[in-house]
Amino acid sequence: MGKRQHQKDKMYITCAEYTHFYGGKKPDLPQANFRRLPFDHCSLSLQPFEYPVCTPDGVVFDLLNIVPWIKKYGTNPSSGEKLDAKSLIRLNFTKNSEGKYHCPVLFTVFTNNSHIVAIKATGNVYAYEAVEQLNIKTKNFKDLLTDEPFSRQDILTLQDPTNLDKFNVANFYHVKNNLRVLDPDEEKARQDPTYYLKNTNAETRETLRELYKDFKGDEILAATMRAPEKKKVDKLNAAHYSTGKVSASFTSTAMVPETTHEAAAIDDDVVRYRFVKKKGYVRLHTNKGDLNLELHCDMTPKTCENFIKLCKKNYYDGTIFHRSIRNFVIQGGDPTGTGTGGESYWGKPFRDEFRPNLSHTGRGILSMANSGPSSNTSQFFITFRSCAYLDKKHTIFGRVVGGFDTLTALENVESDPKTDRPKEDIRIESATVFVDPYEEADAQVAEEREKTRVEEEAPKVKAIAAPSGPRVYRQGVGRYISPESRECRLLHSHLLLPTQHRSGFLPQAPGVWGGVGGRPENGWGSKMKHSKGAPDVWRLPESSKLIHKLSPVTFLTRGWWRTRAQPFLVPETPPLSQAPGQGG
């Protein structure tokens, strides 16, 4: 036996020591992505339940969430297996005075570490200790509250602290596959921003109500997200460069892909101004006399159009010249008469139009007043002397060509030295437009576009009007052959009918036409070439227009051999009684 036979200090490591102490296979560690679902939460919505139900496996759901899911998918959201709504078991949880779930027998509060079971027959929920001590050990399988009998298999485990696999959210089937069922009412409610506001005071609610009255953020956002409408491009407004959408969509993921280059559309005003070649003429009727103005519509079209349109609109009628400085300028065009008002014909300021050949040199230069670059509206001024330092600061768009006496009278009106406002009102009573080049330009643009449209539609109309097939001259066989064609004339003069006679002469039988060689004046029954195997003769009805060919016929015209395999259309033939060569 030897010594130390009962001691465990061996010279080698046993299997048990290797497994439990010195290495070997270790037990599986809990997963790092384990997400614990509390026992009082629905396994589908992951929110606290209000109407709890469970499956035969003990998985708890909220009735309001599981029923729509079963109607749509028919499966268990946690495992993906088939599930019927009839197999759901309604659970009766009991709450204490503090609103916490507890066992109605032991009055122990349920936690995430409690062993919780339910009775399938009644749906009552108890702590496992109460069922174990009062039902299982005593073998008294009656419900502890209702005294309703049940079997051992009716005990459903809702939560076992030693087995929490069914509470791992990461393993849920609907979480892995990102499956959801949206309630229509909830989806509609989520569109309201107040849905996400849980607690609001009276002041916040009042502020939100006032905000929603005039809120137009959705309309503005929709307008910015709406795709711009494509402008129609024609021969007049087509630019020499493209829209750039092909290259932009190639490098951007937010744009719809474009594969066709399209010419960019030039602004309509630019197209119209190309046709403005004349000067405009306007007369201002003031209480001191008339001023005749010549407008440089061909050089500053935008500014001149603004002035002419305002004059036609009677915008300047009744306005005053609110500023007058002797030996400098006189300014007007403000309906308010303060020098701070007025707007352009389009309702917004427009850009400056500086030209190198236009300068504030001389008396009576008509120019636009502004408050800075590209801030032109309706106000204008007329110079009393040269002011070259105003060049490239104010747009020159005309000059005075008549009424310099009136201009002198306007200059002689005294003004307040502090405000430069005339002490006597200088009023524009009305304005008369004599020449408006823009009306002619609009007419020319419309005419050019109409002309372009007609040119584009001409090929289409021609294609529609063109016949789809050859011309039809008559009904029946030979309807496509013109009576005036060369073939018909040749057939009339060189007609060969088939025969089997090799002598080269046709018989002269009563009621039968013989072959014709040469022209009619050469006589009937002349020598001719014929095809072998052809029938003897053709019998023709009186006044026949058509000869139906039963086999190829060879006839000679002007030294050429021709073979015809189609019916010959010939002019009106005389009756057989009048056919030459008959009877001899």
XYZ file of C-alpha atoms in Angstrom:
584
model
C 0.000 0.000 0.000
C 2.828 2.418 0.832
C 2.857 5.491 2.918
C 0.777 8.622 2.411
C -1.811 6.712 0.522
C -4.663 8.958 1.698
C -3.047 12.306 1.106
C -3.928 14.385 -1.958
C -0.523 15.928 -2.552
C 0.185 14.105 -5.826
C 2.926 14.744 -8.328
C 0.410 15.466 -11.100
C -2.733 17.582 -11.591
C -5.985 15.732 -11.551
C -8.805 16.379 -13.989
C -10.939 18.049 -11.327
C -8.063 20.328 -10.300
C -7.360 21.288 -13.880
C -11.024 22.038 -14.561
C -11.838 24.036 -11.437
C -8.554 25.532 -10.220
C -5.755 25.619 -12.766
C -7.378 26.369 -16.101
C -9.333 24.343 -18.583
C -12.876 25.043 -19.787
C -14.499 27.880 -17.928
C -18.263 28.344 -17.618
C -19.899 30.711 -20.115
C -19.713 34.275 -18.974
C -22.802 36.478 -19.345
C -22.944 38.296 -22.626
C -21.616 41.815 -22.692
C -24.616 43.074 -24.698
C -27.170 41.803 -22.197
C -29.989 44.346 -21.864
C -32.279 43.537 -18.995
C -36.011 44.103 -19.446
C -37.830 44.798 -16.156
C -40.532 42.326 -15.224
C -43.291 44.963 -15.369
C -42.521 45.950 -18.971
C -44.056 44.749 -22.215
C -41.693 42.609 -24.269
C -42.957 44.270 -27.470
C -43.162 47.976 -26.657
C -40.422 47.770 -23.967
C -42.608 50.108 -21.895
C -44.487 49.493 -18.626
C -47.622 47.495 -19.330
C -51.178 48.537 -18.439
C -53.157 45.463 -19.486
C -50.719 42.553 -19.006
C -51.120 39.255 -20.807
C -48.699 36.395 -21.246
C -48.039 33.515 -23.602
C -47.951 29.858 -22.506
C -44.164 30.304 -22.226
C -44.574 33.082 -19.648
C -43.535 36.038 -21.863
C -45.429 39.144 -20.768
C -46.949 41.642 -23.236
C -49.361 44.519 -23.130
C -52.725 43.653 -24.662
C -52.884 46.938 -26.631
C -49.550 46.159 -28.314
C -49.652 42.416 -28.887
C -53.074 42.258 -30.594
C -52.147 44.551 -33.548
C -48.860 42.651 -33.872
C -50.604 39.283 -34.082
C -53.071 40.641 -36.650
C -50.204 41.816 -38.851
C -47.520 39.160 -38.327
C -49.115 36.258 -36.393
C -45.891 35.495 -34.541
C -44.378 35.841 -31.086
C -42.383 39.108 -31.061
C -39.739 37.723 -28.717
C -39.076 34.362 -30.398
C -40.555 34.678 -33.898
C -42.656 31.495 -33.500
C -46.321 31.329 -34.464
C -48.695 32.775 -31.917
C -52.480 32.833 -31.746
C -54.423 35.531 -29.910
C -56.598 32.849 -28.288
C -53.579 31.419 -26.471
C -52.922 34.671 -24.580
C -53.588 34.568 -20.829
C -54.773 37.615 -18.968
C -52.714 38.361 -15.843
C -54.047 39.831 -12.595
C -51.288 41.712 -10.824
C -51.931 43.108 -7.355
C -50.638 46.466 -6.143
C -50.064 47.661 -2.617
C -50.892 51.057 -1.170
C -47.709 52.517 -2.680
C -48.672 51.389 -6.181
C -46.071 48.638 -6.388
C -46.731 45.097 -7.553
C -46.638 42.524 -4.752
C -47.754 38.995 -3.875
C -51.345 38.995 -2.563
C -50.500 36.157 -0.152
C -47.057 36.953 1.233
C -47.306 40.708 0.501
C -43.709 40.731 -0.689
C -42.961 43.435 -3.264
C -41.911 42.097 -6.657
C -38.467 43.136 -7.928
C -36.264 42.129 -10.834
C -34.814 39.392 -8.595
C -38.141 37.888 -7.486
C -39.357 34.492 -8.602
C -42.811 35.254 -10.011
C -45.377 32.725 -11.236
C -48.958 32.872 -12.491
C -51.848 30.427 -12.476
C -53.057 29.723 -16.016
C -56.646 28.968 -15.035
C -57.241 32.234 -13.139
C -54.396 34.512 -14.246
C -53.546 35.470 -10.677
C -49.875 36.282 -10.050
C -48.055 35.108 -6.896
C -44.582 34.772 -5.521
C -43.142 31.316 -6.164
C -42.555 30.764 -2.419
C -46.290 31.059 -1.721
C -47.245 28.568 -4.421
C -44.469 26.200 -3.424
C -45.369 26.153 0.235
C -49.156 26.251 -0.035
C -49.833 24.344 -3.268
C -46.955 22.167 -4.392
C -45.773 20.747 -1.077
C -49.282 20.262 0.235
C -50.455 18.970 -3.147
C -53.442 21.272 -2.836
C -53.718 22.603 -6.369
C -56.366 25.251 -5.799
C -55.976 28.946 -6.425
C -54.996 30.780 -3.257
C -57.501 33.591 -3.875
C -60.410 32.067 -5.782
C -60.008 28.442 -4.651
C -60.345 27.341 -8.284
C -58.607 24.025 -9.024
C -55.693 23.799 -11.419
C -52.956 21.345 -12.391
C -49.228 21.403 -11.906
C -48.770 22.292 -15.579
C -50.914 25.429 -15.092
C -48.155 27.088 -13.083
C -46.440 29.536 -15.450
C -43.085 31.076 -14.602
C -43.089 34.792 -15.397
C -39.641 35.530 -13.942
C -36.923 33.204 -12.732
C -33.827 35.005 -11.369
C -31.660 32.040 -12.342
C -32.816 32.086 -15.981
C -33.122 35.561 -17.487
C -32.716 34.688 -21.175
C -36.242 35.717 -22.049
C -35.606 39.169 -20.541
C -32.600 39.914 -22.797
C -33.815 42.632 -25.177
C -30.916 42.001 -27.561
C -32.297 38.520 -28.336
C -35.846 39.622 -29.134
C -36.963 38.719 -32.628
C -38.587 42.068 -33.381
C -35.520 43.962 -32.158
C -33.134 41.965 -34.325
C -35.268 42.418 -37.448
C -36.389 45.980 -36.651
C -40.088 45.161 -36.940
C -42.693 47.616 -35.687
C -46.438 48.111 -35.700
C -47.494 51.757 -35.634
C -50.871 52.651 -34.244
C -52.661 55.072 -36.634
C -53.759 57.300 -33.762
C -50.289 57.308 -32.276
C -48.689 57.994 -35.627
C -51.020 60.952 -36.130
C -50.356 62.193 -32.604
C -46.596 62.045 -33.118
C -46.889 64.558 -35.925
C -47.904 67.112 -33.306
C -44.812 68.522 -31.547
C -46.730 68.701 -28.271
C -46.807 64.902 -28.222
C -43.237 64.898 -26.926
C -43.932 67.474 -24.223
C -44.742 65.480 -21.115
C -45.147 68.263 -18.565
C -45.948 71.856 -19.511
C -47.112 74.721 -17.367
C -49.909 77.151 -18.222
C -47.531 79.800 -19.517
C -45.866 77.348 -21.924
C -49.195 76.104 -23.242
C -50.397 79.676 -23.830
C -47.174 80.534 -25.654
C -47.506 77.475 -27.878
C -51.108 78.349 -28.730
C -50.094 81.853 -29.786
C -47.233 80.437 -31.823
C -49.383 77.942 -33.705
C -51.831 80.639 -34.771
C -49.337 82.308 -37.095
C -46.925 79.409 -37.572
C -46.015 78.864 -41.240
C -42.868 76.845 -40.802
C -44.256 73.772 -42.546
C -45.255 75.793 -45.613
C -41.854 77.462 -45.777
C -40.081 74.137 -45.352
C -42.239 72.536 -48.036
C -41.482 75.423 -50.380
C -37.739 75.025 -49.849
C -37.890 71.236 -50.362
C -40.054 71.467 -53.459
C -38.112 70.819 -56.631
C -37.815 73.951 -58.765
C -40.021 73.968 -61.808
C -38.209 73.615 -65.084
C -38.420 76.756 -67.146
C -39.372 76.280 -70.757
C -36.399 76.900 -73.020
C -36.862 78.020 -76.593
C -34.738 79.561 -79.304
C -34.885 83.022 -77.743
C -34.061 82.359 -74.093
C -31.668 79.401 -74.472
C -28.253 80.206 -73.013
C -24.933 79.038 -74.457
C -24.242 77.194 -71.195
C -26.091 74.333 -69.508
C -27.952 74.206 -66.225
C -25.086 72.276 -64.612
C -27.439 69.675 -63.151
C -25.579 66.758 -64.729
C -22.305 67.518 -62.960
C -24.060 68.606 -59.761
C -26.110 65.400 -59.535
C -22.985 63.346 -60.276
C -21.224 64.668 -57.167
C -24.260 65.111 -54.899
C -26.319 62.418 -53.212
C -29.158 64.829 -52.443
C -30.024 65.580 -56.072
C -31.956 63.485 -58.523
C -29.525 62.066 -61.104
C -29.545 63.895 -64.430
C -27.998 62.381 -67.558
C -28.984 64.911 -70.210
C -27.485 68.356 -70.646
C -30.090 71.083 -70.940
C -29.509 74.671 -71.890
C -30.057 77.152 -69.094
C -32.915 79.596 -69.489
C -32.068 83.279 -69.683
C -34.242 85.643 -67.668
C -37.273 86.917 -69.549
C -36.292 90.550 -68.963
C -32.907 89.984 -70.576
C -34.629 88.509 -73.637
C -37.034 91.442 -73.856
C -34.311 94.050 -73.445
C -32.492 92.679 -76.513
C -35.341 93.997 -78.651
C -35.342 97.478 -77.066
C -33.575 99.679 -79.620
C -35.374 103.003 -79.216
C -35.471 105.887 -76.777
C -38.438 106.521 -74.546
C -40.136 109.893 -74.179
C -42.156 111.108 -71.183
C -43.598 114.494 -70.231
C -43.985 115.519 -66.574
C -46.725 118.060 -65.957
C -45.817 120.166 -62.893
C -47.453 123.188 -61.333
C -44.527 125.236 -62.712
C -44.704 123.897 -66.265
C -43.869 120.830 -68.319
C -40.625 118.874 -68.496
C -39.916 116.736 -71.570
C -37.684 113.780 -70.778
C -35.761 111.473 -73.074
C -35.089 108.035 -71.569
C -32.089 105.865 -72.494
C -34.115 102.668 -72.799
C -31.509 101.095 -75.072
C -28.728 101.541 -72.500
C -30.450 101.286 -69.111
C -33.537 99.175 -69.889
C -34.390 98.093 -66.351
C -34.345 101.598 -64.880
C -36.246 103.115 -67.791
C -38.891 100.420 -67.685
C -39.398 101.065 -63.971
C -39.888 104.796 -64.616
C -42.253 104.318 -67.581
C -44.356 101.690 -65.785
C -44.706 103.936 -62.732
C -45.745 106.846 -64.948
C -48.383 104.692 -66.648
C -49.520 103.515 -63.252
C -50.064 107.185 -62.207
C -47.664 106.543 -59.367
C -46.114 110.010 -59.541
C -49.396 111.884 -59.806
C -49.739 114.323 -56.901
C -46.207 113.756 -55.566
C -43.909 116.659 -54.710
C -40.231 117.408 -55.132
C -39.217 117.122 -51.487
C -35.612 118.274 -51.968
C -34.201 121.141 -54.004
C -30.658 122.500 -53.821
C -29.762 125.399 -56.079
C -26.857 124.732 -58.477
C -27.067 121.039 -57.584
C -30.208 118.882 -57.983
C -33.945 118.692 -57.437
C -35.263 115.349 -56.132
C -38.732 113.772 -56.121
C -40.683 110.582 -56.755
C -41.572 109.800 -53.106
C -45.334 109.443 -52.526
C -44.839 110.138 -48.808
C -42.984 113.376 -49.498
C -40.378 112.621 -46.825
C -37.545 111.247 -48.925
C -37.620 107.853 -47.190
C -40.526 106.196 -48.989
C -41.350 104.858 -52.424
C -40.973 101.469 -54.071
C -40.185 100.203 -57.540
C -42.719 98.854 -60.027
C -41.793 95.296 -58.985
C -42.123 96.034 -55.269
C -38.445 95.569 -54.445
C -35.196 97.439 -55.156
C -33.382 96.633 -58.382
C -29.763 96.710 -59.429
C -27.748 99.667 -60.725
C -27.045 100.080 -64.444
C -23.860 102.073 -64.871
C -22.694 102.849 -68.410
C -19.322 104.378 -69.284
C -20.818 106.640 -71.970
C -23.353 108.150 -69.540
C -22.136 110.839 -67.156
C -23.603 113.565 -64.951
C -22.291 116.219 -67.295
C -24.452 119.202 -68.136
C -27.772 120.512 -66.976
C -30.950 118.406 -66.913
C -29.475 114.930 -66.372
C -32.124 112.491 -65.086
C -30.753 109.992 -62.564
C -31.948 107.599 -59.861
C -31.745 108.449 -56.162
C -30.753 105.595 -53.846
C -29.586 104.781 -50.337
C -26.675 102.606 -51.408
C -25.596 100.189 -54.145
C -28.486 98.481 -56.008
C -31.185 100.115 -53.845
C -33.141 101.866 -56.623
C -36.876 102.310 -56.045
C -38.997 105.203 -57.360
C -37.111 108.346 -56.377
C -35.172 110.294 -59.012
C -33.419 113.646 -59.353
C -32.605 116.149 -62.093
C -29.297 118.013 -62.050
C -28.967 121.782 -62.332
C -25.297 121.556 -63.338
C -22.578 118.978 -63.961
C -21.974 116.529 -61.087
C -19.394 114.107 -62.451
C -18.554 112.851 -58.955
C -21.977 111.129 -58.911
C -20.961 108.798 -61.741
C -21.000 105.105 -60.855
C -22.989 105.986 -57.723
C -26.334 106.812 -59.294
C -27.835 105.309 -62.444
C -28.327 107.801 -65.290
C -31.368 106.875 -67.339
C -32.412 110.047 -69.194
C -32.123 113.775 -69.747
C -34.301 116.855 -70.146
C -34.817 117.690 -73.826
C -37.553 120.275 -73.440
C -38.835 122.666 -70.782
C -35.585 124.177 -69.549
C -37.547 127.314 -68.591
C -39.589 125.144 -66.268
C -36.390 123.638 -64.878
C -35.100 127.161 -64.168
C -38.364 128.021 -62.446
C -38.016 124.959 -60.251
C -34.478 125.953 -59.312
C -35.569 129.487 -58.358
C -38.017 128.240 -55.697
C -36.523 128.969 -52.276
C -35.757 126.063 -49.964
C -35.195 125.669 -46.250
C -31.411 125.777 -45.762
C -31.597 123.166 -42.971
C -33.784 120.567 -44.638
C -33.400 121.587 -48.331
C -37.178 121.286 -48.588
C -38.798 123.823 -50.931
C -40.871 126.401 -49.063
C -43.415 126.256 -51.865
C -44.757 122.924 -53.000
C -43.473 121.832 -56.399
C -45.999 119.230 -57.464
C -46.097 116.668 -60.286
C -49.683 116.804 -61.452
C -49.483 114.017 -64.037
C -47.175 112.205 -66.443
C -47.699 111.382 -70.123
C -45.812 108.594 -71.888
C -45.350 109.290 -75.606
C -43.023 106.441 -76.631
C -42.860 103.091 -74.811
C -40.269 100.838 -76.506
C -41.160 97.940 -74.218
C -44.559 97.409 -75.798
C -42.911 97.023 -79.175
C -40.298 94.718 -77.665
C -42.988 92.493 -76.140
C -44.781 92.339 -79.500
C -41.538 91.381 -81.270
C -40.761 88.682 -78.702
C -44.249 87.229 -79.091
C -43.903 87.325 -82.875
C -40.507 85.617 -82.793
C -41.768 82.894 -80.487
C -44.797 82.323 -82.665
C -42.538 82.078 -85.685
C -40.285 79.613 -83.884
C -43.281 77.545 -82.845
C -44.576 77.390 -86.415
C -41.142 76.330 -87.688
C -40.931 73.572 -85.097
C -44.422 72.291 -85.842
C -44.031 72.423 -89.643
C -42.126 69.099 -89.921
C -44.675 67.434 -87.642
C -47.590 68.709 -89.700
C -45.840 67.677 -92.903
C -45.216 64.204 -91.531
C -48.868 63.876 -90.525
C -50.131 65.207 -93.857
C -47.825 62.963 -95.900
C -49.617 59.826 -97.185
C -48.686 56.608 -95.490
C -48.573 54.650 -98.813
C -48.451 55.056 -102.608
C -51.051 57.102 -104.408
C -54.245 55.289 -105.426
C -55.583 56.095 -108.910
C -58.578 53.702 -109.051
C -60.111 50.714 -107.288
C -59.182 47.111 -107.979
C -56.084 45.568 -109.487
C -53.604 48.117 -110.803
C -54.914 50.945 -108.624
C -51.368 52.206 -107.973
C -50.393 52.588 -111.688
C -50.923 56.031 -113.164
C -52.719 56.144 -116.536
C -50.175 58.733 -117.666
C -47.160 56.597 -116.795
C -44.607 55.558 -119.447
C -45.388 51.843 -118.974
C -49.034 52.350 -119.914
C -48.098 54.271 -123.073
C -45.598 51.583 -124.077
C -48.153 48.823 -123.500
C -50.578 50.687 -125.700
C -48.128 50.714 -128.572
C -46.134 47.495 -127.924
C -48.448 44.742 -126.750
C -47.461 41.089 -127.019
C -49.856 38.313 -126.155
C -48.479 34.777 -125.465
C -48.812 32.058 -128.038
C -47.386 28.589 -128.611
C -46.862 29.048 -132.358
C -43.206 28.901 -133.161
C -43.711 30.347 -136.645
C -43.724 33.803 -135.158
C -47.204 34.609 -136.530
C -50.474 34.563 -134.641
C -53.630 32.968 -136.011
C -56.430 35.256 -137.076
C -59.368 33.663 -135.300
C -62.734 35.370 -134.960
C -63.151 37.054 -131.576
C -59.481 36.676 -130.708
C -56.806 39.334 -130.663
C -53.515 38.414 -132.116
C -50.080 39.513 -131.073
C -49.069 43.020 -132.006
C -45.514 43.738 -132.996
C -44.422 47.301 -133.562
C -46.881 50.142 -133.555
C -50.537 49.945 -134.614
C -49.826 51.560 -137.977
C -47.551 48.611 -138.812
C -50.528 46.283 -138.717
C -51.610 43.494 -136.474
C -50.129 40.003 -136.571
C -46.531 41.023 -137.181
C -43.497 38.967 -136.244
C -42.796 38.788 -132.495
C -40.873 36.980 -129.793
C -42.839 34.831 -127.391
C -42.263 32.711 -124.287
C -42.219 28.979 -124.438
C -44.999 27.160 -122.673
C -47.317 30.145 -122.779
C -51.036 29.646 -123.460
C -52.320 30.109 -126.993
C -54.279 33.297 -126.737
C -56.293 35.422 -124.337
C -59.923 36.010 -124.890
C -60.777 39.584 -123.906
C -64.208 40.977 -123.146
C -65.335 44.029 -125.012
C -63.951 47.385 -123.754
C -61.552 45.565 -121.419
C -59.209 47.782 -119.410
C -57.088 45.089 -117.849
C -55.135 42.154 -119.281
C -54.498 39.435 -116.676
C -51.267 37.719 -117.477
C -51.250 33.975 -116.888
C -47.519 33.508 -117.467
C -44.478 35.744 -118.144
C -44.716 37.666 -121.391
C -41.743 38.968 -123.218
C -42.149 42.042 -125.362
C -39.729 44.210 -127.189
C -39.673 47.996 -126.916
C -36.998 50.127 -128.522
C -34.511 47.295 -128.678
C -34.930 46.177 -125.057
C -36.400 42.886 -123.862
C -38.788 43.262 -120.947
C -40.530 40.636 -118.843
C -43.660 41.527 -116.945
C -45.175 39.299 -114.241
C -47.888 41.714 -113.098
C -51.254 42.548 -114.670
C -51.006 45.172 -117.380
C -53.221 48.215 -117.104
C -53.986 49.491 -120.588
C -56.156 52.257 -121.915
C -59.701 51.622 -123.061
C -59.633 48.998 -125.850
C -62.063 48.941 -128.761
C -64.725 46.185 -128.972
C -63.634 42.948 -130.563
C -65.849 43.663 -133.534
C -63.679 46.687 -134.308
C -60.317 45.070 -133.609
C -57.973 45.391 -136.601
C -56.754 42.234 -138.277
C -59.942 40.273 -137.539
C -60.892 37.840 -140.285
C -57.769 38.347 -142.298
